[in-house]
Amino acid sequence: MMQELVERVKDVAKDAVNDAHTVIPGKIVSFDPATCQAVVQPVMKYRKPDKTTIDYPQITGVPVYFPQGNNQQASISWVVKPGDGCLLLCAEQALDYWMYGSESDSDLRFDLTNTIAIVGLFVHPGPGVQRACDEDAVVVMAGDVVLTVKPELVQIDGNLQVNGWIHSTEDMVAGSISQQHHTHTAPHGETSPPH
């Protein structure tokens, strides 16, 4: 009798844990930058009581995380495309109050309907990861343009457009021409270097 009770308690506890979602990998199906929400497909299988498996359903209205601060005046953003990998975090309770300012009647806890997506989870690394590790650097890649931040310098491979002023406390060199020491040939002789 006691053994049966222990087994039943174990089964109830196992069922409760099995119904609570925590973290699951997913793929972006679509993304709306105006709302910063995505439709996401969890990339795992759900095991039914009869031991067969089925795909999880798509989840709609999933908020997507981007690093932001200073009341969103400082941020890092990138394009989100269908097929991008993501990590789905299942919230402890409904996200309605946080997202819309209204409380929810939902008692669902750790449910797939209350997930947040962190985009960038892939099985295999992209070329930027290897380059960052090889060069002890932070590497930002956008197509053919690569920004590499190393302890001793910042390097840009690609075209650079600056909309604003540039201030340098040291000399700037374009090709082989020094901005501090260059001269020009004029009709009355060579000019003096800039001041």
PDB file of C-alpha atoms in Angstrom:
ATOM      1  CA  MET A   1       0.000   0.000   0.000  1.00  0.00           C
ATOM      2  CA  MET A   2       2.744   2.455   0.976  1.00  0.00           C
ATOM      3  CA  GLN A   3       4.784   1.581  -2.125  1.00  0.00           C
ATOM      4  CA  GLU A   4       1.752   2.279  -4.333  1.00  0.00           C
ATOM      5  CA  LEU A   5       1.286   5.684  -2.694  1.00  0.00           C
ATOM      6  CA  VAL A   6       4.954   6.547  -3.241  1.00  0.00           C
ATOM      7  CA  GLU A   7       4.738   5.520  -6.893  1.00  0.00           C
ATOM      8  CA  ARG A   8       1.570   7.550  -7.396  1.00  0.00           C
ATOM      9  CA  VAL A   9       3.169  10.659  -5.847  1.00  0.00           C
ATOM     10  CA  LYS A  10       6.174  10.172  -8.133  1.00  0.00           C
ATOM     11  CA  ASP A  11       3.881   9.899 -11.173  1.00  0.00           C
ATOM     12  CA  VAL A  12       1.984  13.069 -10.221  1.00  0.00           C
ATOM     13  CA  ALA A  13       5.241  14.977  -9.689  1.00  0.00           C
ATOM     14  CA  LYS A  14       6.645  13.689 -12.991  1.00  0.00           C
ATOM     15  CA  ASP A  15       3.484  14.744 -14.853  1.00  0.00           C
ATOM     16  CA  ALA A  16       3.647  18.226 -13.311  1.00  0.00           C
ATOM     17  CA  VAL A  17       7.302  18.660 -14.296  1.00  0.00           C
ATOM     18  CA  ASN A  18       6.717  17.277 -17.791  1.00  0.00           C
ATOM     19  CA  ASP A  19       3.983  19.858 -18.426  1.00  0.00           C
ATOM     20  CA  ALA A  20       6.214  22.800 -17.421  1.00  0.00           C
ATOM     21  CA  HIS A  21       8.291  24.274 -20.245  1.00  0.00           C
ATOM     22  CA  THR A  22      11.516  26.133 -19.488  1.00  0.00           C
ATOM     23  CA  VAL A  23      13.791  26.686 -22.505  1.00  0.00           C
ATOM     24  CA  ILE A  24      13.468  25.253 -26.004  1.00  0.00           C
ATOM     25  CA  PRO A  25      15.196  25.928 -29.337  1.00  0.00           C
ATOM     26  CA  GLY A  26      13.098  27.374 -32.138  1.00  0.00           C
ATOM     27  CA  LYS A  27      13.116  28.889 -35.624  1.00  0.00           C
ATOM     28  CA  ILE A  28      11.678  32.193 -36.737  1.00  0.00           C
ATOM     29  CA  VAL A  29       8.718  31.768 -39.110  1.00  0.00           C
ATOM     30  CA  SER A  30       8.065  35.511 -39.511  1.00  0.00           C
ATOM     31  CA  PHE A  31       9.063  38.731 -37.760  1.00  0.00           C
ATOM     32  CA  ASP A  32       7.319  42.114 -37.494  1.00  0.00           C
ATOM     33  CA  PRO A  33       9.825  44.887 -36.667  1.00  0.00           C
ATOM     34  CA  ALA A  34       6.976  47.320 -35.904  1.00  0.00           C
ATOM     35  CA  THR A  35       5.888  45.224 -32.904  1.00  0.00           C
ATOM     36  CA  CYS A  36       9.185  43.371 -32.350  1.00  0.00           C
ATOM     37  CA  GLN A  37       7.182  40.138 -32.272  1.00  0.00           C
ATOM     38  CA  ALA A  38       7.628  36.907 -34.168  1.00  0.00           C
ATOM     39  CA  VAL A  39       5.844  33.746 -35.124  1.00  0.00           C
ATOM     40  CA  VAL A  40       8.135  30.938 -33.980  1.00  0.00           C
ATOM     41  CA  GLN A  41       8.262  27.196 -34.560  1.00  0.00           C
ATOM     42  CA  PRO A  42       9.694  25.215 -31.630  1.00  0.00           C
ATOM     43  CA  VAL A  43      12.266  22.743 -32.963  1.00  0.00           C
ATOM     44  CA  MET A  44      11.572  19.817 -30.675  1.00  0.00           C
ATOM     45  CA  LYS A  45       9.073  16.971 -30.594  1.00  0.00           C
ATOM     46  CA  TYR A  46       6.255  16.541 -28.088  1.00  0.00           C
ATOM     47  CA  ARG A  47       5.941  12.998 -26.714  1.00  0.00           C
ATOM     48  CA  LYS A  48       2.344  11.944 -26.186  1.00  0.00           C
ATOM     49  CA  PRO A  49       1.290   9.493 -23.449  1.00  0.00           C
ATOM     50  CA  ASP A  50       1.225   6.685 -26.018  1.00  0.00           C
ATOM     51  CA  LYS A  51       4.955   7.403 -26.674  1.00  0.00           C
ATOM     52  CA  THR A  52       4.390   8.730 -30.205  1.00  0.00           C
ATOM     53  CA  THR A  53       5.767  12.180 -31.037  1.00  0.00           C
ATOM     54  CA  ILE A  54       4.355  15.205 -32.830  1.00  0.00           C
ATOM     55  CA  ASP A  55       5.677  18.653 -33.721  1.00  0.00           C
ATOM     56  CA  TYR A  56       4.907  21.511 -31.372  1.00  0.00           C
ATOM     57  CA  PRO A  57       2.534  24.083 -32.876  1.00  0.00           C
ATOM     58  CA  GLN A  58       3.779  27.491 -34.029  1.00  0.00           C
ATOM     59  CA  ILE A  59       3.677  30.221 -31.393  1.00  0.00           C
ATOM     60  CA  THR A  60       2.432  33.683 -32.357  1.00  0.00           C
ATOM     61  CA  GLY A  61       3.070  37.065 -30.717  1.00  0.00           C
ATOM     62  CA  VAL A  62       6.480  36.106 -29.328  1.00  0.00           C
ATOM     63  CA  PRO A  63       8.493  39.159 -28.189  1.00  0.00           C
ATOM     64  CA  VAL A  64      12.025  39.157 -29.634  1.00  0.00           C
ATOM     65  CA  TYR A  65      14.966  40.279 -27.490  1.00  0.00           C
ATOM     66  CA  PHE A  66      17.496  42.837 -28.723  1.00  0.00           C
ATOM     67  CA  PRO A  67      20.121  44.356 -26.375  1.00  0.00           C
ATOM     68  CA  GLN A  68      18.841  47.836 -25.464  1.00  0.00           C
ATOM     69  CA  GLY A  69      19.374  50.341 -22.695  1.00  0.00           C
ATOM     70  CA  ASN A  70      19.265  54.073 -21.857  1.00  0.00           C
ATOM     71  CA  ASN A  71      15.500  54.100 -22.519  1.00  0.00           C
ATOM     72  CA  GLN A  72      16.174  52.455 -25.890  1.00  0.00           C
ATOM     73  CA  GLN A  73      18.579  55.206 -26.975  1.00  0.00           C
ATOM     74  CA  ALA A  74      21.420  52.649 -26.971  1.00  0.00           C
ATOM     75  CA  SER A  75      20.829  49.399 -28.821  1.00  0.00           C
ATOM     76  CA  ILE A  76      22.220  46.730 -31.101  1.00  0.00           C
ATOM     77  CA  SER A  77      19.804  45.561 -33.770  1.00  0.00           C
ATOM     78  CA  TRP A  78      20.027  43.239 -36.760  1.00  0.00           C
ATOM     79  CA  VAL A  79      17.769  41.820 -39.430  1.00  0.00           C
ATOM     80  CA  VAL A  80      15.654  38.834 -38.402  1.00  0.00           C
ATOM     81  CA  LYS A  81      14.745  36.443 -41.219  1.00  0.00           C
ATOM     82  CA  PRO A  82      12.556  33.326 -41.458  1.00  0.00           C
ATOM     83  CA  GLY A  83      14.665  30.287 -40.598  1.00  0.00           C
ATOM     84  CA  ASP A  84      16.854  32.144 -38.074  1.00  0.00           C
ATOM     85  CA  GLY A  85      17.476  30.078 -34.967  1.00  0.00           C
ATOM     86  CA  CYS A  86      16.336  31.326 -31.577  1.00  0.00           C
ATOM     87  CA  LEU A  87      16.144  30.338 -27.949  1.00  0.00           C
ATOM     88  CA  LEU A  88      12.627  30.348 -26.493  1.00  0.00           C
ATOM     89  CA  LEU A  89      12.371  31.199 -22.811  1.00  0.00           C
ATOM     90  CA  CYS A  90       9.076  30.203 -21.210  1.00  0.00           C
ATOM     91  CA  ALA A  91       7.942  32.773 -18.660  1.00  0.00           C
ATOM     92  CA  GLU A  92       6.797  31.839 -15.196  1.00  0.00           C
ATOM     93  CA  GLN A  93       3.414  33.450 -15.871  1.00  0.00           C
ATOM     94  CA  ALA A  94       1.455  35.207 -18.639  1.00  0.00           C
ATOM     95  CA  LEU A  95       3.280  38.143 -20.274  1.00  0.00           C
ATOM     96  CA  ASP A  96       0.127  40.274 -20.699  1.00  0.00           C
ATOM     97  CA  TYR A  97       0.845  42.742 -17.884  1.00  0.00           C
ATOM     98  CA  TRP A  98       4.430  43.335 -19.072  1.00  0.00           C
ATOM     99  CA  MET A  99       3.472  43.616 -22.755  1.00  0.00           C
ATOM    100  CA  TYR A 100       0.118  45.402 -22.639  1.00  0.00           C
ATOM    101  CA  GLY A 101      -0.256  46.801 -19.120  1.00  0.00           C
ATOM    102  CA  SER A 102      -3.293  44.636 -18.387  1.00  0.00           C
ATOM    103  CA  GLU A 103      -3.501  41.614 -16.172  1.00  0.00           C
ATOM    104  CA  SER A 104      -4.425  38.235 -17.589  1.00  0.00           C
ATOM    105  CA  ASP A 105      -6.929  35.690 -16.368  1.00  0.00           C
ATOM    106  CA  SER A 106      -4.576  32.963 -17.540  1.00  0.00           C
ATOM    107  CA  ASP A 107      -3.192  30.620 -14.894  1.00  0.00           C
ATOM    108  CA  LEU A 108      -0.751  29.049 -17.367  1.00  0.00           C
ATOM    109  CA  ARG A 109       2.755  28.859 -15.944  1.00  0.00           C
ATOM    110  CA  PHE A 110       5.881  27.997 -17.944  1.00  0.00           C
ATOM    111  CA  ASP A 111       3.634  27.614 -20.993  1.00  0.00           C
ATOM    112  CA  LEU A 112       4.722  27.887 -24.633  1.00  0.00           C
ATOM    113  CA  THR A 113       2.189  30.688 -25.161  1.00  0.00           C
ATOM    114  CA  ASN A 114       4.280  32.884 -22.838  1.00  0.00           C
ATOM    115  CA  THR A 115       7.678  32.735 -24.507  1.00  0.00           C
ATOM    116  CA  ILE A 116      10.374  35.278 -25.313  1.00  0.00           C
ATOM    117  CA  ALA A 117      12.749  34.666 -28.244  1.00  0.00           C
ATOM    118  CA  ILE A 118      16.459  35.403 -28.209  1.00  0.00           C
ATOM    119  CA  VAL A 119      17.504  35.280 -31.863  1.00  0.00           C
ATOM    120  CA  GLY A 120      20.914  33.870 -32.740  1.00  0.00           C
ATOM    121  CA  LEU A 121      20.875  30.259 -31.559  1.00  0.00           C
ATOM    122  CA  PHE A 122      22.324  28.015 -34.270  1.00  0.00           C
ATOM    123  CA  VAL A 123      23.670  24.468 -34.194  1.00  0.00           C
ATOM    124  CA  HIS A 124      26.840  25.505 -36.062  1.00  0.00           C
ATOM    125  CA  PRO A 125      28.697  28.820 -35.668  1.00  0.00           C
ATOM    126  CA  GLY A 126      28.941  31.399 -38.434  1.00  0.00           C
ATOM    127  CA  PRO A 127      32.308  32.681 -39.760  1.00  0.00           C
ATOM    128  CA  GLY A 128      32.356  35.576 -37.295  1.00  0.00           C
ATOM    129  CA  VAL A 129      32.685  33.249 -34.293  1.00  0.00           C
ATOM    130  CA  GLN A 130      35.881  31.608 -35.559  1.00  0.00           C
ATOM    131  CA  ARG A 131      37.368  34.954 -36.578  1.00  0.00           C
ATOM    132  CA  ALA A 132      36.589  36.487 -33.168  1.00  0.00           C
ATOM    133  CA  CYS A 133      38.287  33.582 -31.391  1.00  0.00           C
ATOM    134  CA  ASP A 134      41.299  33.559 -33.752  1.00  0.00           C
ATOM    135  CA  GLU A 135      41.875  37.314 -33.427  1.00  0.00           C
ATOM    136  CA  ASP A 136      40.844  37.818 -29.767  1.00  0.00           C
ATOM    137  CA  ALA A 137      38.313  40.374 -30.967  1.00  0.00           C
ATOM    138  CA  VAL A 138      34.683  41.391 -31.193  1.00  0.00           C
ATOM    139  CA  VAL A 139      33.562  40.822 -34.782  1.00  0.00           C
ATOM    140  CA  VAL A 140      30.442  42.390 -36.299  1.00  0.00           C
ATOM    141  CA  MET A 141      29.567  41.112 -39.771  1.00  0.00           C
ATOM    142  CA  ALA A 142      26.926  42.458 -42.160  1.00  0.00           C
ATOM    143  CA  GLY A 143      27.342  40.882 -45.577  1.00  0.00           C
ATOM    144  CA  ASP A 144      30.754  41.848 -46.972  1.00  0.00           C
ATOM    145  CA  VAL A 145      31.379  44.540 -44.338  1.00  0.00           C
ATOM    146  CA  VAL A 146      33.254  43.417 -41.220  1.00  0.00           C
ATOM    147  CA  LEU A 147      33.954  45.516 -38.129  1.00  0.00           C
ATOM    148  CA  THR A 148      36.668  44.024 -35.933  1.00  0.00           C
ATOM    149  CA  VAL A 149      37.343  45.482 -32.486  1.00  0.00           C
ATOM    150  CA  LYS A 150      40.658  44.363 -31.008  1.00  0.00           C
ATOM    151  CA  PRO A 151      42.388  45.542 -27.836  1.00  0.00           C
ATOM    152  CA  GLU A 152      44.795  47.666 -29.909  1.00  0.00           C
ATOM    153  CA  LEU A 153      42.597  48.872 -32.818  1.00  0.00           C
ATOM    154  CA  VAL A 154      39.279  48.962 -34.628  1.00  0.00           C
ATOM    155  CA  GLN A 155      39.388  47.666 -38.203  1.00  0.00           C
ATOM    156  CA  ILE A 156      36.716  48.061 -40.885  1.00  0.00           C
ATOM    157  CA  ASP A 157      36.811  45.830 -43.957  1.00  0.00           C
ATOM    158  CA  GLY A 158      34.440  47.470 -46.429  1.00  0.00           C
ATOM    159  CA  ASN A 159      33.201  50.932 -47.248  1.00  0.00           C
ATOM    160  CA  LEU A 160      32.696  53.554 -44.543  1.00  0.00           C
ATOM    161  CA  GLN A 161      30.307  56.492 -44.653  1.00  0.00           C
ATOM    162  CA  VAL A 162      30.329  59.032 -41.836  1.00  0.00           C
ATOM    163  CA  ASN A 163      27.393  61.404 -41.394  1.00  0.00           C
ATOM    164  CA  GLY A 164      28.899  63.795 -38.878  1.00  0.00           C
ATOM    165  CA  TRP A 165      32.299  65.056 -37.904  1.00  0.00           C
ATOM    166  CA  ILE A 166      35.415  63.032 -37.116  1.00  0.00           C
ATOM    167  CA  HIS A 167      37.798  64.151 -34.394  1.00  0.00           C
ATOM    168  CA  SER A 168      41.247  62.628 -34.150  1.00  0.00           C
ATOM    169  CA  THR A 169      43.994  63.486 -31.676  1.00  0.00           C
ATOM    170  CA  GLU A 170      46.561  61.822 -33.945  1.00  0.00           C
ATOM    171  CA  ASP A 171      47.390  61.992 -37.644  1.00  0.00           C
ATOM    172  CA  MET A 172      44.988  60.459 -40.170  1.00  0.00           C
ATOM    173  CA  VAL A 173      46.449  58.881 -43.300  1.00  0.00           C
ATOM    174  CA  ALA A 174      44.518  58.320 -46.546  1.00  0.00           C
ATOM    175  CA  GLY A 175      46.531  55.959 -48.733  1.00  0.00           C
ATOM    176  CA  SER A 176      50.005  57.403 -48.165  1.00  0.00           C
ATOM    177  CA  ILE A 177      48.888  61.017 -47.611  1.00  0.00           C
ATOM    178  CA  SER A 178      49.190  62.413 -44.095  1.00  0.00           C
ATOM    179  CA  GLN A 179      46.389  64.760 -43.080  1.00  0.00           C
ATOM    180  CA  GLN A 180      48.756  66.640 -40.727  1.00  0.00           C
ATOM    181  CA  HIS A 181      51.878  66.822 -42.881  1.00  0.00           C
ATOM    182  CA  HIS A 182      50.773  66.878 -46.522  1.00  0.00           C
ATOM    183  CA  THR A 183      51.556  69.792 -48.844  1.00  0.00           C
ATOM    184  CA  HIS A 184      50.289  70.854 -52.249  1.00  0.00           C
ATOM    185  CA  THR A 185      52.161  72.160 -55.269  1.00  0.00           C
ATOM    186  CA  ALA A 186      50.915  75.661 -56.068  1.00  0.00           C
ATOM    187  CA  PRO A 187      51.874  78.150 -58.830  1.00  0.00           C
ATOM    188  CA  HIS A 188      54.152  80.025 -56.387  1.00  0.00           C
ATOM    189  CA  GLY A 189      55.769  76.952 -54.815  1.00  0.00           C
ATOM    190  CA  GLU A 190      54.823  74.269 -52.338  1.00  0.00           C
ATOM    191  CA  THR A 191      52.253  75.015 -49.644  1.00  0.00           C
ATOM    192  CA  SER A 192      52.974  74.589 -45.965  1.00  0.00           C
ATOM    193  CA  PRO A 193      51.407  71.673 -44.055  1.00  0.00           C
ATOM    194  CA  PRO A 194      47.982  72.176 -42.449  1.00  0.00           C
ATOM    195  CA  HIS A 195      47.882  73.747 -38.992  1.00  0.00           C
TER     196      HIS A 195
END
